[in-house]
């Protein structure tokens, strides 16, 4: 297949490019490099089935020749990033989804939207099945990301229903692994970098809030299975892909301290506005539809991620 990936030089996008090339596909990677980095795809640049174009997908996208699939992964995704780029986040979710759907329609290509567990907001149901409509503050600080992705889902379903397009929607839960940026502000990268530098770990609030962390290889496997699954009525509905192993933020802090053998203290900071109190995917649909479940344990995934950061986040001092 010839596959266009927007946001292809970001954390998930670059892993996706790599996996699809390994499966024998041709990959066209688009990225405006606001939060993505060419470093993530430097090793792919000479590949004969890989092309990279610096392009902002809120603008018209021109691709010569045929396209078999379009995967829309462009968006700031870390809270720190979308709080810094609120309007760009809304635009890539709205205008960028419109442009990428238009491209897929024009080419007769399959479309896959990278959506998010943030569509559930601060959920009143735990774990979250795809049938849960969520609890989102539209005018809160996080609303720029949550509502952009909710609009993107609505637009994707409208193109599916109105134009008969073959669309898929993955709701991605917290994912970690190599190529997270040391300063992207997310909890796993923050804690690992802080622990390696023997700096205090910044726990927001009391640390009693929960998240469920999926290792990047598992996440990519689930996403690729959803892309390649044969068309069926169920495949057009959103599918949660994440690891249901739920921990409190304090438990993650302790795990990271343990695995890095660090003596860092804990520094409690204010809880950001609308920070979800719980989050855990119900993955029954992915298991039934795709035969997918995560396989990498938190301990193993953290060891690999710590190994990656050891080579990049040099100890301070
Ligand atoms: N968090 C924290 N310390 C940090 C970064 C994040 O305690 O240095 C908390 C944050 O408040 C949230 C959880 O960790 O409850 C996950 O945050 P992250 O930014 O990784 O992603 P989110 O799931 O909120 O999108």
Coordinates of C-alpha atoms and ligand atoms in Angstrom, one line a residue:
X1 CA 0.0 0.0 0.0
X2 CA 1.0 3.6 -0.5
X3 CA 0.3 5.3 2.9
X4 CA 0.3 9.0 3.8
X5 CA 1.0 9.7 7.4
X6 CA 0.5 13.2 8.8
X7 CA 2.5 14.0 11.9
X8 CA 4.9 11.3 10.7
X9 CA 7.9 12.7 12.4
X10 CA 6.3 12.8 15.8
X11 CA 6.6 10.2 18.6
X12 CA 3.9 7.9 17.4
X13 CA 4.1 8.9 13.7
X14 CA 7.7 8.0 13.4
X15 CA 7.2 4.5 14.9
X16 CA 4.3 4.1 12.6
X17 CA 6.4 5.0 9.5
X18 CA 9.0 2.6 10.6
X19 CA 6.6 -0.3 11.1
X20 CA 4.7 0.2 7.8
X21 CA 8.0 0.3 5.9
X22 CA 9.1 -2.9 7.6
X23 CA 5.8 -4.5 6.4
X24 CA 6.7 -3.6 2.9
X25 CA 4.5 -0.5 2.4
X26 CA 5.4 2.8 0.8
X27 CA 5.2 5.8 3.2
X28 CA 4.7 9.5 2.5
X29 CA 5.3 11.4 5.7
X30 CA 4.0 15.0 6.2
X31 CA 4.9 17.1 9.2
X32 CA 5.2 20.9 9.9
X33 CA 7.8 20.1 12.6
X34 CA 6.1 22.1 15.4
X35 CA 6.3 19.2 17.8
X36 CA 7.8 16.6 15.5
X37 CA 11.5 16.3 14.7
X38 CA 13.5 15.2 11.7
X39 CA 15.7 13.4 14.2
X40 CA 12.9 10.8 14.6
X41 CA 12.9 9.9 11.0
X42 CA 16.6 10.6 10.1
X43 CA 17.3 6.9 9.8
X44 CA 14.4 6.5 7.2
X45 CA 15.3 9.4 4.9
X46 CA 17.4 7.3 2.5
X47 CA 14.8 4.5 2.3
X48 CA 13.6 4.0 -1.2
X49 CA 9.9 3.6 -0.1
X50 CA 10.0 6.6 2.2
X51 CA 9.3 10.3 1.4
X52 CA 9.2 13.2 3.8
X53 CA 7.6 16.6 3.0
X54 CA 7.5 19.5 5.5
X55 CA 3.9 20.6 5.2
X56 CA 1.2 22.1 7.4
X57 CA -1.8 19.9 6.8
X58 CA -4.3 22.7 7.7
X59 CA -3.4 23.9 4.2
X60 CA -4.4 22.1 1.0
X61 CA -2.5 18.8 0.5
X62 CA -1.3 17.8 -2.9
X63 CA 0.0 14.3 -3.4
X64 CA 0.8 13.1 -6.9
X65 CA -0.3 9.6 -8.0
X66 CA -2.3 7.0 -6.1
X67 CA -2.8 6.8 -2.3
X68 CA -4.2 3.7 -0.6
X69 CA -4.5 5.0 3.0
X70 CA -4.3 8.3 4.8
X71 CA -3.4 8.2 8.6
X72 CA -4.0 11.5 10.3
X73 CA -1.6 11.7 13.3
X74 CA -0.6 15.4 13.1
X75 CA -1.4 17.3 16.3
X76 CA 0.3 18.5 19.5
X77 CA -0.6 15.7 22.0
X78 CA 1.2 16.5 25.2
X79 CA -0.8 18.8 27.5
X80 CA 2.2 21.1 27.7
X81 CA 2.2 21.3 23.8
X82 CA -1.5 21.9 23.3
X83 CA -1.6 24.5 26.0
X84 CA 1.2 26.3 24.3
X85 CA -0.4 26.0 20.8
X86 CA -4.2 26.1 21.5
X87 CA -5.2 27.6 18.2
X88 CA -2.9 25.3 16.1
X89 CA -4.3 22.3 18.0
X90 CA -7.9 23.3 17.1
X91 CA -6.9 24.0 13.5
X92 CA -5.1 20.7 12.9
X93 CA -8.0 18.8 14.5
X94 CA -10.6 20.7 12.5
X95 CA -9.1 22.0 9.2
X96 CA -6.4 19.3 9.2
X97 CA -8.9 16.5 9.5
X98 CA -11.0 18.2 6.8
X99 CA -8.0 18.3 4.4
X100 CA -6.8 14.8 5.1
X101 CA -10.4 13.4 4.7
X102 CA -10.6 15.3 1.4
X103 CA -7.4 13.8 0.2
X104 CA -8.5 10.3 1.1
X105 CA -11.9 10.9 -0.6
X106 CA -10.2 12.2 -3.8
X107 CA -7.8 9.2 -3.9
X108 CA -10.5 6.6 -2.9
X109 CA -8.2 5.8 0.0
X110 CA -8.9 4.3 3.4
X111 CA -8.7 6.9 6.3
X112 CA -7.6 6.4 9.9
X113 CA -8.0 9.1 12.5
X114 CA -5.7 9.2 15.5
X115 CA -8.2 10.2 18.2
X116 CA -7.6 10.1 22.0
X117 CA -8.8 9.0 25.4
X118 CA -9.2 12.8 26.0
X119 CA -12.5 12.5 24.1
X120 CA -13.7 11.0 27.4
X121 CA -12.5 14.1 29.3
X122 CA -12.6 13.7 33.1
X123 CA -14.6 10.4 32.9
X124 CA -17.4 9.5 35.3
X125 CA -17.1 5.9 34.2
X126 CA -14.0 3.8 34.8
X127 CA -12.8 1.9 32.7
X128 CA -14.0 3.7 29.6
X129 CA -15.8 1.7 26.9
X130 CA -16.1 3.3 23.4
X131 CA -19.9 3.7 24.1
X132 CA -19.2 6.2 26.9
X133 CA -19.8 9.8 25.6
X134 CA -17.4 11.5 28.0
X135 CA -17.3 14.4 30.4
X136 CA -15.5 17.3 28.7
X137 CA -15.3 21.0 29.6
X138 CA -15.5 22.7 26.2
X139 CA -14.1 26.0 27.4
X140 CA -11.5 24.7 29.8
X141 CA -7.7 24.8 29.0
X142 CA -7.7 21.1 27.8
X143 CA -10.8 21.7 25.7
X144 CA -8.7 22.8 22.7
X145 CA -7.4 19.3 22.4
X146 CA -10.5 17.4 23.6
X147 CA -13.0 19.2 21.4
X148 CA -10.6 19.3 18.3
X149 CA -10.5 15.5 18.5
X150 CA -14.2 15.2 19.2
X151 CA -14.9 17.3 16.1
X152 CA -12.4 15.2 14.1
X153 CA -14.3 12.1 15.1
X154 CA -17.6 13.7 14.1
X155 CA -16.3 14.8 10.8
X156 CA -14.8 11.4 10.1
X157 CA -18.1 9.7 10.8
X158 CA -19.9 12.2 8.6
X159 CA -17.6 11.4 5.6
X160 CA -18.1 7.7 6.3
X161 CA -21.9 8.1 6.3
X162 CA -22.3 10.7 3.6
X163 CA -19.6 9.6 1.1
X164 CA -19.4 5.9 2.0
X165 CA -15.7 6.2 2.8
X166 CA -13.8 3.4 4.6
X167 CA -12.8 5.2 7.8
X168 CA -11.4 4.1 11.1
X169 CA -10.9 5.9 14.4
X170 CA -8.4 4.8 17.0
X171 CA -8.7 6.3 20.5
X172 CA -5.1 6.3 21.8
X173 CA -4.6 6.1 25.5
X174 CA -1.3 7.2 27.3
X175 CA 1.6 5.8 25.4
X176 CA 5.3 5.9 26.3
X177 CA 8.6 4.7 24.9
X178 CA 11.7 5.8 23.0
X179 CA 11.4 9.1 21.0
X180 CA 9.3 10.9 23.6
X181 CA 11.0 14.3 23.9
X182 CA 12.8 14.8 27.3
X183 CA 10.9 18.0 27.8
X184 CA 7.5 17.3 26.3
X185 CA 6.0 17.5 29.8
X186 CA 4.3 14.1 30.0
X187 CA 4.5 12.2 33.2
X188 CA 6.7 9.2 32.1
X189 CA 9.3 11.3 30.3
X190 CA 9.4 13.9 33.1
X191 CA 9.8 11.4 35.8
X192 CA 12.5 9.4 34.0
X193 CA 14.5 12.5 33.1
X194 CA 14.2 13.9 36.6
X195 CA 15.2 10.6 38.2
X196 CA 18.2 10.2 36.0
X197 CA 19.3 13.8 36.9
X198 CA 18.7 13.2 40.6
X199 CA 16.2 16.1 40.5
X200 CA 12.9 16.0 42.4
X201 CA 10.0 14.2 40.7
X202 CA 7.2 16.7 40.1
X203 CA 4.0 15.1 41.2
X204 CA 0.9 17.2 40.3
X205 CA -1.8 17.3 43.0
X206 CA -1.7 14.4 45.5
X207 CA -0.6 11.9 42.9
X208 CA -3.8 9.9 43.5
X209 CA -5.1 10.4 39.9
X210 CA -4.7 7.4 37.7
X211 CA -3.5 6.6 34.2
X212 CA -2.9 3.4 32.2
X213 CA 0.3 3.3 30.2
X214 CA 0.9 1.4 26.9
X215 CA 4.3 0.7 25.5
X216 CA 4.7 2.2 22.1
X217 CA 5.3 -1.1 20.2
X218 CA 2.0 -2.5 21.6
X219 CA 0.2 0.7 20.6
X220 CA 1.6 0.7 17.1
X221 CA 0.6 -3.0 16.7
X222 CA -3.0 -2.2 17.6
X223 CA -3.1 0.8 15.3
X224 CA -1.7 -1.1 12.3
X225 CA -4.1 -4.0 12.9
X226 CA -7.0 -1.5 12.9
X227 CA -5.7 0.0 9.6
X228 CA -5.4 -3.3 7.9
X229 CA -8.6 -5.0 9.3
X230 CA -11.0 -5.9 6.5
X231 CA -14.0 -3.5 6.1
X232 CA -16.9 -4.4 8.4
X233 CA -19.6 -2.3 10.1
X234 CA -17.8 -2.6 13.5
X235 CA -14.4 -1.4 12.1
X236 CA -15.7 2.1 11.4
X237 CA -16.7 2.7 15.1
X238 CA -14.0 4.1 17.4
X239 CA -11.6 1.5 18.9
X240 CA -9.7 2.1 22.2
X241 CA -6.1 1.0 22.0
X242 CA -4.3 1.2 25.3
X243 CA -3.0 -0.9 28.2
X244 CA -5.6 -1.4 30.9
X245 CA -2.9 -1.7 33.7
X246 CA -4.0 1.3 35.8
X247 CA -1.7 3.0 38.3
X248 CA -1.8 6.2 40.4
X249 CA 0.8 8.9 39.5
X250 CA 2.5 8.2 42.8
X251 CA 2.8 4.5 41.9
X252 CA 4.5 5.5 38.6
X253 CA 6.9 7.9 40.5
X254 CA 7.9 5.0 42.8
X255 CA 8.3 2.6 39.9
X256 CA 10.6 5.0 38.0
X257 CA 12.7 5.7 41.2
X258 CA 13.0 2.0 41.7
X259 CA 14.0 1.1 38.1
X260 CA 16.5 4.0 37.8
X261 CA 17.9 3.4 41.3
X262 CA 17.5 7.1 41.9
X263 CA 17.4 8.9 45.2
X264 CA 15.3 11.9 43.9
X265 CA 12.8 13.4 46.3
X266 CA 9.1 14.0 45.4
X267 CA 8.1 17.6 44.8
X268 CA 4.3 18.1 44.9
X269 CA 3.0 20.8 42.5
X270 CA -0.5 22.2 41.8
X271 CA -2.8 19.9 39.8
X272 CA -3.5 21.4 36.4
X273 CA -7.1 22.5 35.5
X274 CA -9.4 19.7 34.5
X275 CA -6.7 17.0 34.9
X276 CA -8.7 13.7 34.6
X277 CA -8.9 11.9 37.9
X278 CA -9.0 8.4 36.4
X279 CA -8.3 6.8 33.0
X280 CA -8.3 3.2 31.9
X281 CA -9.3 1.7 28.6
X282 CA -11.9 -1.0 28.2
X283 CA -10.2 -2.9 25.3
X284 CA -12.9 -5.6 24.8
X285 CA -13.7 -4.1 21.3
X286 CA -10.0 -4.3 20.2
X287 CA -9.7 -7.8 21.5
X288 CA -12.8 -9.0 19.6
X289 CA -12.3 -7.0 16.4
X290 CA -8.5 -7.2 16.0
X291 CA -7.4 -10.0 18.3
X292 CA -5.2 -7.4 19.9
X293 CA -4.0 -7.1 23.6
X294 CA -0.8 -5.4 24.9
X295 CA 2.1 -7.7 25.6
X296 CA 4.9 -5.6 27.0
X297 CA 4.8 -5.2 30.8
X298 CA 5.1 -1.8 32.4
X299 CA 8.4 -2.9 34.0
X300 CA 9.9 -4.0 30.7
X301 CA 8.6 -1.0 28.8
X302 CA 10.0 1.4 31.4
X303 CA 13.4 -0.4 31.3
X304 CA 13.6 0.2 27.5
X305 CA 12.5 3.8 27.8
X306 CA 14.9 4.5 30.6
X307 CA 17.7 3.0 28.4
X308 CA 16.7 5.4 25.7
X309 CA 16.8 8.5 28.0
X310 CA 20.1 7.5 29.5
X311 CA 21.7 8.1 26.2
X312 CA 20.0 11.5 25.7
X313 CA 19.2 13.1 29.1
X314 CA 22.7 13.6 30.4
X315 CA 22.7 14.1 34.2
X316 CA 22.7 17.7 35.3
X317 CA 25.9 18.9 36.9
Ligands
LIG1 N1 1.8 14.6 35.9 C1 2.6 14.7 37.1 N2 3.9 15.2 37.0 C2 4.4 15.6 35.8 C3 3.7 15.4 34.6 C4 2.4 14.9 34.7 O1 2.1 14.4 38.2 O2 5.6 16.0 35.8 C5 0.5 14.0 36.0 C6 -0.6 14.8 35.4 O3 -1.2 15.8 36.2 C7 -1.6 13.8 35.0 C8 -0.7 12.5 34.7 O4 0.5 12.8 35.4 O5 -2.4 13.5 36.1 C9 -0.5 12.3 33.3 O6 -0.1 13.4 32.7 P1 0.4 13.5 31.2 O7 0.8 14.9 30.9 O8 1.5 12.5 31.0 O9 -0.8 13.1 30.2 P2 -2.4 13.2 30.3 O10 -2.8 11.8 30.6 O11 -2.8 14.2 31.4 O12 -2.7 13.7 29.0

